[in-house]
Amino acid sequence: MERIEVLKWLREEEPARLEMLYCRADEARRCAVGDEVHLRGLLEISNHCVRSCAYCGLNAGRRDLARYRMSAAEIMECVREILSFGYGTVVMQSGEDYGIEAGWMAGLVRRIKSKTPLAVTLSLGERPEADLIAWKRAGADRYLLRFETSDPALYDRIHPRLAGRVSDRVVLLRRLREIGYEIGSGVMIGIPGQTFESLADDLELFRALDLDMIGVGPYLPHPATPLATAECAPEGRQVPNSEEMTYKVVALARLLCPEANIPATTALATLNTAQGRELGLSRGANVVMPNVTPAAYRRLYEIYPGKACIGETAAACQGCMAGRIRAMGRSIGVGPGGRKRLRTARRAARARDFGLRIDSASPACIPQSEIRNLQ
Ligand code: SAM
């Protein structure tokens, strides 16, 4: 799909035409990654952060927020819970917290990998390369780091550098790939100052980076952060931080990167508690990350207000998600659920088939038997 078509879809508002986009994305999802929905247990292990991101409720400047860091014993207890729920992955996320020492984290990863069949995903910010290598050697499988926006000026405005350090998340993602991680990235949708053009560039960058995982969600203003009162791009150029815009980006990400694992995010569920996840799953997504953080910590990991499921228990989230997925006629994925790669020749054909032209006929579906899992 050409950039001009991406831009056209981002600006599209006609419900019937958007329905066509969503149908094609759903078809591409089914053909490329199947009907399984993979569940990843999301564990928010620390809300300490050295960064001053202008959008994030965990930023270092917030003196009013009680900070926590989970112990290894607490984390292992949650890992046991994840296993009992049948999830295939534990995702450990935190602010950029150097109280999480590299050696300590490597030991924890080694313990999880030796005692469980779980895939381990880390999302711990822009850590030094030595830490990232140590965690990979300990057995970590995947690393999530959103580049947030591909517009360098906007990125610098919302993501101040640490003194004496460059912050280039795109370079870091490429390095993470070389180190051997599956890499995940993504953006917030509707950041003040984000234009349609820059969002189209973000989507192109997903494809250029050949991302294994793509997480996108609406930007949700936190009143205690500077970005909440920031100026928007001029009328007609500013991307809205709406539910509809998020679905469009999920669908376009699926069409541009058919093989990627794409979650229906918590931020989306925050905009539409009743149906956000289901609509995400029927418009290109194939992953959900139910929260397994203990309740007392969960309410302190308030990156934006009104976060979905903040008052739920891990067991309640598990039951709720399983029920929702089955009600959609989809199945729950078993095992780690890593990226599936299509055979190269088929891939080219598939890419041609999914090239999005509004009037073109439906692409022929590649049977699941043609898809092999390289994990
Ligand atoms: N520290 C790690 C990092 O920066 O990658 C992981 C934690 S960070 C809280 C996870 C993600 O939350 C960010 O990449 C950002 O996209 C998202 N986030 C933070 N504040 C947000 C907000 N106000 N609205 C929507 N998403 C937000």
Short mmCIF file of C-alpha atoms and ligand atoms in Angstrom, two decimals:
data_model
loop_
_atom_site.label_atom_id
_atom_site.label_comp_id
_atom_site.label_asym_id
_atom_site.label_seq_id
_atom_site.Cartn_x
_atom_site.Cartn_y
_atom_site.Cartn_z
CA MET A 1 0.00 0.00 0.00
CA GLU A 2 1.34 3.41 -0.95
CA ARG A 3 1.69 6.24 1.57
CA ILE A 4 -0.98 8.23 -0.23
CA GLU A 5 -3.51 5.43 0.34
CA VAL A 6 -2.54 5.20 3.99
CA LEU A 7 -3.14 8.93 4.33
CA LYS A 8 -6.48 8.62 2.58
CA TRP A 9 -7.59 5.93 5.01
CA LEU A 10 -6.41 7.92 8.03
CA ARG A 11 -8.64 10.79 6.88
CA GLU A 12 -11.57 8.58 5.85
CA GLU A 13 -14.76 9.20 7.82
CA GLU A 14 -17.44 7.44 5.77
CA PRO A 15 -18.64 4.50 7.95
CA ALA A 16 -19.36 2.17 5.00
CA ARG A 17 -15.87 2.64 3.58
CA LEU A 18 -14.27 2.22 6.98
CA GLU A 19 -16.18 -1.03 7.33
CA MET A 20 -14.41 -2.20 4.17
CA LEU A 21 -11.05 -1.33 5.69
CA TYR A 22 -11.89 -3.23 8.86
CA CYS A 23 -13.13 -6.27 6.90
CA ARG A 24 -9.92 -6.44 4.90
CA ALA A 25 -7.81 -6.10 8.02
CA ASP A 26 -9.79 -8.88 9.69
CA GLU A 27 -9.32 -11.06 6.62
CA ALA A 28 -5.58 -10.33 6.55
CA ARG A 29 -5.36 -11.18 10.26
CA ARG A 30 -7.16 -14.49 9.75
CA CYS A 31 -5.03 -15.44 6.77
CA ALA A 32 -1.68 -14.46 8.26
CA VAL A 33 -1.96 -15.32 11.97
CA GLY A 34 -5.20 -17.29 12.27
CA ASP A 35 -8.12 -17.15 14.68
CA GLU A 36 -6.12 -17.68 17.85
CA VAL A 37 -5.97 -14.83 20.34
CA HIS A 38 -2.77 -14.97 22.38
CA LEU A 39 -2.97 -13.90 25.99
CA ARG A 40 0.08 -12.31 27.59
CA GLY A 41 0.09 -11.72 31.36
CA LEU A 42 1.08 -8.08 31.91
CA LEU A 43 2.96 -7.49 35.13
CA GLU A 44 3.79 -3.89 36.04
CA ILE A 45 6.83 -4.57 38.20
CA SER A 46 7.83 -1.00 39.14
CA ASN A 47 6.49 2.53 38.75
CA HIS A 48 9.82 4.23 39.51
CA CYS A 49 11.08 6.17 36.50
CA VAL A 50 14.05 8.43 35.78
CA ARG A 51 12.37 9.91 32.68
CA SER A 52 10.29 13.06 32.41
CA CYS A 53 8.05 12.04 29.51
CA ALA A 54 5.53 14.83 29.04
CA TYR A 55 2.67 12.38 28.45
CA CYS A 56 3.18 9.80 31.18
CA GLY A 57 1.69 9.72 34.66
CA LEU A 58 4.77 7.88 35.99
CA ASN A 59 7.20 10.65 35.03
CA ALA A 60 9.98 11.47 37.47
CA GLY A 61 8.58 14.92 38.24
CA ARG A 62 5.49 13.52 39.97
CA ARG A 63 6.21 13.89 43.65
CA ASP A 64 2.63 13.01 44.68
CA LEU A 65 2.77 9.43 43.36
CA ALA A 66 3.67 6.62 45.80
CA ARG A 67 6.35 4.48 44.16
CA TYR A 68 6.73 0.70 44.35
CA ARG A 69 9.07 -1.97 43.06
CA MET A 70 7.98 -5.61 43.25
CA SER A 71 10.24 -8.18 44.90
CA ALA A 72 11.38 -11.32 43.08
CA ALA A 73 9.13 -13.39 45.36
CA GLU A 74 6.09 -11.26 44.49
CA ILE A 75 6.88 -11.53 40.79
CA MET A 76 7.28 -15.32 40.98
CA GLU A 77 3.90 -15.54 42.73
CA CYS A 78 2.32 -13.68 39.77
CA VAL A 79 4.21 -15.93 37.33
CA ARG A 80 2.59 -18.93 39.01
CA GLU A 81 -0.78 -17.26 38.56
CA ILE A 82 -0.03 -16.65 34.86
CA LEU A 83 0.75 -20.34 34.46
CA SER A 84 -2.46 -21.35 36.22
CA PHE A 85 -4.44 -19.17 33.79
CA GLY A 86 -2.79 -20.91 30.83
CA TYR A 87 -1.17 -17.76 29.42
CA GLY A 88 1.96 -18.40 27.34
CA THR A 89 3.90 -15.21 28.06
CA VAL A 90 4.80 -12.98 30.96
CA VAL A 91 5.35 -9.34 30.03
CA MET A 92 7.34 -7.45 32.67
CA GLN A 93 6.94 -3.71 32.29
CA SER A 94 8.15 -0.76 34.37
CA GLY A 95 9.24 2.84 34.25
CA GLU A 96 12.91 3.28 33.36
CA ASP A 97 14.02 2.17 36.79
CA TYR A 98 17.72 1.63 37.51
CA GLY A 99 16.72 0.26 40.90
CA ILE A 100 15.97 -2.80 38.77
CA GLU A 101 19.57 -3.91 38.56
CA ALA A 102 20.71 -5.71 35.43
CA GLY A 103 22.08 -8.73 37.33
CA TRP A 104 18.98 -9.04 39.48
CA MET A 105 16.74 -8.98 36.40
CA ALA A 106 18.94 -11.50 34.57
CA GLY A 107 18.63 -13.85 37.58
CA LEU A 108 14.86 -13.45 37.60
CA VAL A 109 14.58 -14.13 33.86
CA ARG A 110 16.80 -17.21 34.23
CA ARG A 111 14.58 -18.47 37.06
CA ILE A 112 11.36 -18.00 35.07
CA LYS A 113 12.86 -19.65 31.98
CA SER A 114 14.22 -22.63 33.94
CA LYS A 115 11.04 -23.24 35.92
CA THR A 116 8.32 -22.49 33.36
CA PRO A 117 7.61 -22.81 29.62
CA LEU A 118 6.67 -19.13 29.45
CA ALA A 119 8.02 -16.69 26.90
CA VAL A 120 9.47 -13.64 28.64
CA THR A 121 8.83 -10.19 27.25
CA LEU A 122 10.54 -7.16 28.77
CA SER A 123 9.48 -3.53 28.52
CA LEU A 124 11.84 -1.68 30.84
CA GLY A 125 12.74 1.41 28.80
CA GLU A 126 15.99 2.53 27.19
CA ARG A 127 18.46 0.48 29.17
CA PRO A 128 22.20 0.31 28.33
CA GLU A 129 23.17 -2.27 25.75
CA ALA A 130 25.04 -4.38 28.33
CA ASP A 131 21.78 -4.84 30.31
CA LEU A 132 19.83 -5.78 27.18
CA ILE A 133 22.48 -8.34 26.24
CA ALA A 134 22.58 -9.80 29.76
CA TRP A 135 18.78 -10.27 29.76
CA LYS A 136 18.84 -11.88 26.33
CA ARG A 137 21.56 -14.27 27.47
CA ALA A 138 19.44 -15.09 30.52
CA GLY A 139 16.67 -16.20 28.16
CA ALA A 140 14.41 -13.20 27.56
CA ASP A 141 12.56 -13.60 24.27
CA ARG A 142 11.07 -10.22 23.36
CA TYR A 143 11.50 -6.53 24.05
CA LEU A 144 8.82 -3.86 23.76
CA LEU A 145 9.81 -0.24 23.21
CA ARG A 146 7.39 2.13 21.54
CA PHE A 147 9.05 4.84 19.45
CA GLU A 148 5.89 6.87 20.29
CA THR A 149 6.13 9.04 17.14
CA SER A 150 8.47 9.02 14.13
CA ASP A 151 8.47 12.84 14.04
CA PRO A 152 11.86 13.75 15.60
CA ALA A 153 10.82 17.27 16.67
CA LEU A 154 7.62 16.04 18.31
CA TYR A 155 9.49 13.16 19.96
CA ASP A 156 12.05 15.56 21.46
CA ARG A 157 9.21 17.72 22.80
CA ILE A 158 7.40 14.92 24.57
CA HIS A 159 10.37 12.75 25.56
CA PRO A 160 13.16 14.87 27.09
CA ARG A 161 16.62 13.30 26.92
CA LEU A 162 18.53 12.30 30.01
CA ALA A 163 21.62 14.48 30.52
CA GLY A 164 24.50 13.23 28.41
CA ARG A 165 22.45 10.51 26.69
CA VAL A 166 20.92 10.33 23.26
CA SER A 167 17.45 8.87 22.99
CA ASP A 168 17.00 7.18 19.63
CA ARG A 169 14.47 4.42 20.05
CA VAL A 170 14.60 3.44 16.38
CA VAL A 171 18.35 2.76 16.60
CA LEU A 172 17.76 0.89 19.85
CA LEU A 173 15.05 -1.28 18.27
CA ARG A 174 17.42 -2.24 15.45
CA ARG A 175 20.08 -3.11 18.02
CA LEU A 176 17.57 -5.18 20.02
CA ARG A 177 16.85 -7.17 16.86
CA GLU A 178 20.59 -7.79 16.31
CA ILE A 179 20.94 -8.94 19.92
CA GLY A 180 18.31 -11.55 19.13
CA TYR A 181 15.05 -10.28 20.59
CA GLU A 182 11.70 -10.34 18.88
CA ILE A 183 10.99 -6.62 18.81
CA GLY A 184 7.80 -4.75 19.51
CA SER A 185 7.09 -1.09 19.10
CA GLY A 186 4.26 1.32 18.47
CA VAL A 187 2.92 4.81 18.93
CA MET A 188 0.33 6.81 20.78
CA ILE A 189 -2.44 8.12 18.57
CA GLY A 190 -3.53 11.75 18.85
CA ILE A 191 -0.52 13.20 20.68
CA PRO A 192 -0.94 17.02 20.63
CA GLY A 193 1.03 18.16 17.58
CA GLN A 194 0.77 14.82 15.74
CA THR A 195 -0.31 15.30 12.14
CA PHE A 196 -1.85 12.80 9.70
CA GLU A 197 1.37 12.91 7.70
CA SER A 198 3.50 11.95 10.68
CA LEU A 199 1.09 9.13 11.59
CA ALA A 200 1.42 7.81 8.02
CA ASP A 201 5.20 7.91 8.52
CA ASP A 202 4.79 5.95 11.77
CA LEU A 203 2.94 3.21 9.88
CA GLU A 204 5.64 3.13 7.22
CA LEU A 205 8.26 2.79 9.95
CA PHE A 206 6.41 -0.24 11.39
CA ARG A 207 6.89 -1.89 8.02
CA ALA A 208 10.50 -0.76 7.58
CA LEU A 209 11.44 -2.12 11.01
CA ASP A 210 9.68 -5.41 10.20
CA LEU A 211 8.22 -5.35 13.72
CA ASP A 212 7.25 -8.63 15.37
CA MET A 213 4.76 -6.85 17.62
CA ILE A 214 2.90 -3.58 17.12
CA GLY A 215 1.13 -1.88 20.01
CA VAL A 216 -0.88 1.26 19.32
CA GLY A 217 -3.34 3.06 21.55
CA PRO A 218 -4.95 6.47 21.92
CA TYR A 219 -3.02 9.16 23.77
CA LEU A 220 -4.98 9.74 26.98
CA PRO A 221 -4.12 13.02 28.72
CA HIS A 222 -3.01 12.78 32.34
CA PRO A 223 -3.89 16.04 34.15
CA ALA A 224 -0.65 15.94 36.18
CA THR A 225 1.54 15.99 33.05
CA PRO A 226 2.67 18.93 30.86
CA LEU A 227 1.28 17.46 27.65
CA ALA A 228 -2.28 17.65 29.00
CA THR A 229 -2.32 21.39 28.30
CA ALA A 230 -0.11 21.39 25.19
CA GLU A 231 -1.10 22.97 21.91
CA CYS A 232 -2.49 20.84 19.12
CA ALA A 233 -1.57 20.97 15.43
CA PRO A 234 -3.69 23.43 13.38
CA GLU A 235 -7.31 22.56 12.66
CA GLY A 236 -7.58 19.79 10.09
CA ARG A 237 -4.01 18.58 10.61
CA GLN A 238 -4.17 17.31 14.21
CA VAL A 239 -4.83 13.56 14.57
CA PRO A 240 -7.71 13.01 17.03
CA ASN A 241 -7.03 10.72 19.99
CA SER A 242 -10.26 8.90 19.25
CA GLU A 243 -11.43 5.32 19.33
CA GLU A 244 -12.14 5.35 15.57
CA MET A 245 -8.66 6.63 14.74
CA THR A 246 -7.18 3.85 16.85
CA TYR A 247 -9.15 1.20 14.93
CA LYS A 248 -7.97 2.69 11.65
CA VAL A 249 -4.33 2.46 12.78
CA VAL A 250 -4.78 -1.12 14.06
CA ALA A 251 -6.32 -2.11 10.72
CA LEU A 252 -3.63 -0.36 8.65
CA ALA A 253 -0.87 -1.87 10.79
CA ARG A 254 -2.33 -5.32 10.07
CA LEU A 255 -2.48 -4.67 6.34
CA LEU A 256 1.04 -3.28 6.20
CA CYS A 257 2.55 -5.90 8.53
CA PRO A 258 0.31 -8.98 8.17
CA GLU A 259 2.50 -11.29 10.26
CA ALA A 260 2.89 -9.05 13.30
CA ASN A 261 1.35 -9.79 16.67
CA ILE A 262 -0.95 -6.85 17.38
CA PRO A 263 -2.67 -6.36 20.74
CA ALA A 264 -6.03 -4.80 21.38
CA THR A 265 -4.59 -2.44 24.01
CA THR A 266 -5.74 -1.39 27.47
CA ALA A 267 -5.82 2.24 26.30
CA LEU A 268 -8.37 1.22 23.66
CA ALA A 269 -10.41 -0.63 26.29
CA THR A 270 -10.23 2.53 28.42
CA LEU A 271 -12.04 4.50 25.68
CA ASN A 272 -14.63 1.76 25.23
CA THR A 273 -14.83 -0.57 28.22
CA ALA A 274 -17.77 -2.49 26.85
CA GLN A 275 -16.43 -3.34 23.41
CA GLY A 276 -13.01 -1.78 22.72
CA ARG A 277 -11.06 -5.02 22.93
CA GLU A 278 -13.56 -6.97 20.82
CA LEU A 279 -13.63 -4.27 18.16
CA GLY A 280 -9.82 -4.16 18.13
CA LEU A 281 -9.73 -7.95 17.74
CA SER A 282 -12.19 -7.84 14.86
CA ARG A 283 -10.27 -5.06 13.07
CA GLY A 284 -6.79 -6.55 12.91
CA ALA A 285 -5.62 -7.39 16.44
CA ASN A 286 -4.77 -10.92 17.63
CA VAL A 287 -3.35 -10.42 21.13
CA VAL A 288 -4.69 -9.30 24.49
CA MET A 289 -2.55 -8.52 27.52
CA PRO A 290 -4.65 -9.12 30.64
CA ASN A 291 -3.23 -7.38 33.68
CA VAL A 292 -1.84 -9.65 36.40
CA THR A 293 -0.36 -6.90 38.59
CA PRO A 294 -1.50 -7.21 42.23
CA ALA A 295 -4.35 -4.75 42.94
CA ALA A 296 -2.38 -2.62 45.43
CA TYR A 297 0.30 -1.88 42.82
CA ARG A 298 -2.01 -1.74 39.83
CA ARG A 299 -3.68 1.48 41.00
CA LEU A 300 -0.22 3.09 41.32
CA TYR A 301 0.73 2.30 37.72
CA GLU A 302 -1.45 5.14 36.54
CA ILE A 303 0.10 6.19 33.22
CA TYR A 304 -3.22 7.86 32.38
CA PRO A 305 -6.43 8.26 34.38
CA GLY A 306 -9.36 5.86 34.28
CA LYS A 307 -7.25 2.94 33.01
CA ALA A 308 -9.45 -0.06 32.19
CA CYS A 309 -9.56 -2.94 34.69
CA ILE A 310 -7.72 -0.99 37.37
CA GLY A 311 -10.00 -2.34 40.11
CA GLU A 312 -10.11 -5.92 38.83
CA THR A 313 -8.24 -8.95 40.12
CA ALA A 314 -6.02 -11.01 37.80
CA ALA A 315 -8.49 -13.91 38.04
CA ALA A 316 -11.43 -11.66 37.12
CA CYS A 317 -9.49 -10.31 34.09
CA GLN A 318 -8.70 -13.85 33.00
CA GLY A 319 -12.33 -15.03 33.20
CA CYS A 320 -13.61 -11.89 31.52
CA MET A 321 -11.14 -12.06 28.60
CA ALA A 322 -11.59 -15.78 27.99
CA GLY A 323 -15.37 -15.31 27.88
CA ARG A 324 -15.17 -12.35 25.51
CA ILE A 325 -12.84 -14.18 23.11
CA ARG A 326 -14.99 -17.30 22.98
CA ALA A 327 -18.13 -15.23 22.50
CA MET A 328 -16.48 -13.82 19.35
CA GLY A 329 -15.98 -17.33 17.96
CA ARG A 330 -12.20 -17.01 18.30
CA SER A 331 -9.97 -19.48 20.13
CA ILE A 332 -7.41 -18.86 22.85
CA GLY A 333 -3.81 -19.40 21.73
CA VAL A 334 -1.76 -22.07 23.44
CA GLY A 335 1.99 -21.71 24.05
CA PRO A 336 4.27 -18.69 23.62
CA GLY A 337 2.55 -17.38 20.47
CA GLY A 338 5.67 -15.89 18.87
CA ARG A 339 5.70 -14.33 15.44
CA LYS A 340 4.72 -16.61 12.59
CA ARG A 341 6.52 -16.09 9.30
CA LEU A 342 4.90 -16.96 6.03
CA ARG A 343 6.99 -18.75 3.40
CA THR A 344 8.90 -16.25 1.32
CA ALA A 345 7.27 -16.90 -2.05
CA ARG A 346 3.85 -16.95 -0.47
CA ARG A 347 4.73 -13.80 1.37
CA ALA A 348 5.25 -11.87 -1.81
CA ALA A 349 1.94 -13.13 -3.17
CA ARG A 350 0.22 -12.31 0.07
CA ALA A 351 1.69 -8.83 0.17
CA ARG A 352 0.36 -8.27 -3.34
CA ASP A 353 -3.04 -9.64 -2.40
CA PHE A 354 -3.36 -7.46 0.66
CA GLY A 355 -2.21 -4.30 -1.12
CA LEU A 356 -5.17 -2.19 -0.28
CA ARG A 357 -7.32 -0.90 -3.08
CA ILE A 358 -10.77 0.09 -2.04
CA ASP A 359 -12.45 -1.49 -5.06
CA SER A 360 -10.35 -4.63 -5.40
CA ALA A 361 -11.75 -8.09 -4.83
CA SER A 362 -11.11 -10.00 -1.60
CA PRO A 363 -7.67 -11.58 -1.39
CA ALA A 364 -7.50 -15.36 -1.60
CA CYS A 365 -6.85 -16.71 1.86
CA ILE A 366 -3.63 -18.64 2.41
CA PRO A 367 -4.56 -21.80 4.34
CA GLN A 368 -3.17 -22.23 7.83
CA SER A 369 -1.32 -25.35 6.63
CA GLU A 370 0.84 -23.04 4.52
CA ILE A 371 1.93 -21.07 7.50
CA ARG A 372 4.82 -22.41 9.45
CA ASN A 373 5.87 -21.30 12.84
CA LEU A 374 9.60 -20.69 12.93
CA GLN A 375 9.74 -20.46 16.71
N1 SAM B 1 9.27 2.67 30.50
C1 SAM B 1 8.95 1.86 29.38
C2 SAM B 1 8.96 2.67 28.11
O1 SAM B 1 9.01 3.88 28.17
O2 SAM B 1 8.94 2.04 27.05
C3 SAM B 1 7.63 1.12 29.51
C4 SAM B 1 6.57 1.76 30.32
S1 SAM B 1 5.70 3.09 29.50
C5 SAM B 1 4.60 3.60 30.81
C6 SAM B 1 4.63 2.15 28.41
C7 SAM B 1 3.87 2.95 27.39
O3 SAM B 1 2.79 3.62 27.98
C8 SAM B 1 4.61 4.02 26.65
O4 SAM B 1 5.40 3.51 25.62
C9 SAM B 1 3.48 4.94 26.15
O5 SAM B 1 3.19 4.72 24.78
C10 SAM B 1 2.29 4.53 27.01
N2 SAM B 1 1.74 5.71 27.68
C11 SAM B 1 2.33 6.46 28.63
N3 SAM B 1 1.56 7.51 28.94
C12 SAM B 1 0.44 7.44 28.16
C13 SAM B 1 -0.71 8.25 27.99
N4 SAM B 1 -0.89 9.37 28.70
N5 SAM B 1 -1.63 7.86 27.10
C14 SAM B 1 -1.48 6.72 26.39
N6 SAM B 1 -0.40 5.92 26.49
C15 SAM B 1 0.56 6.28 27.36
#
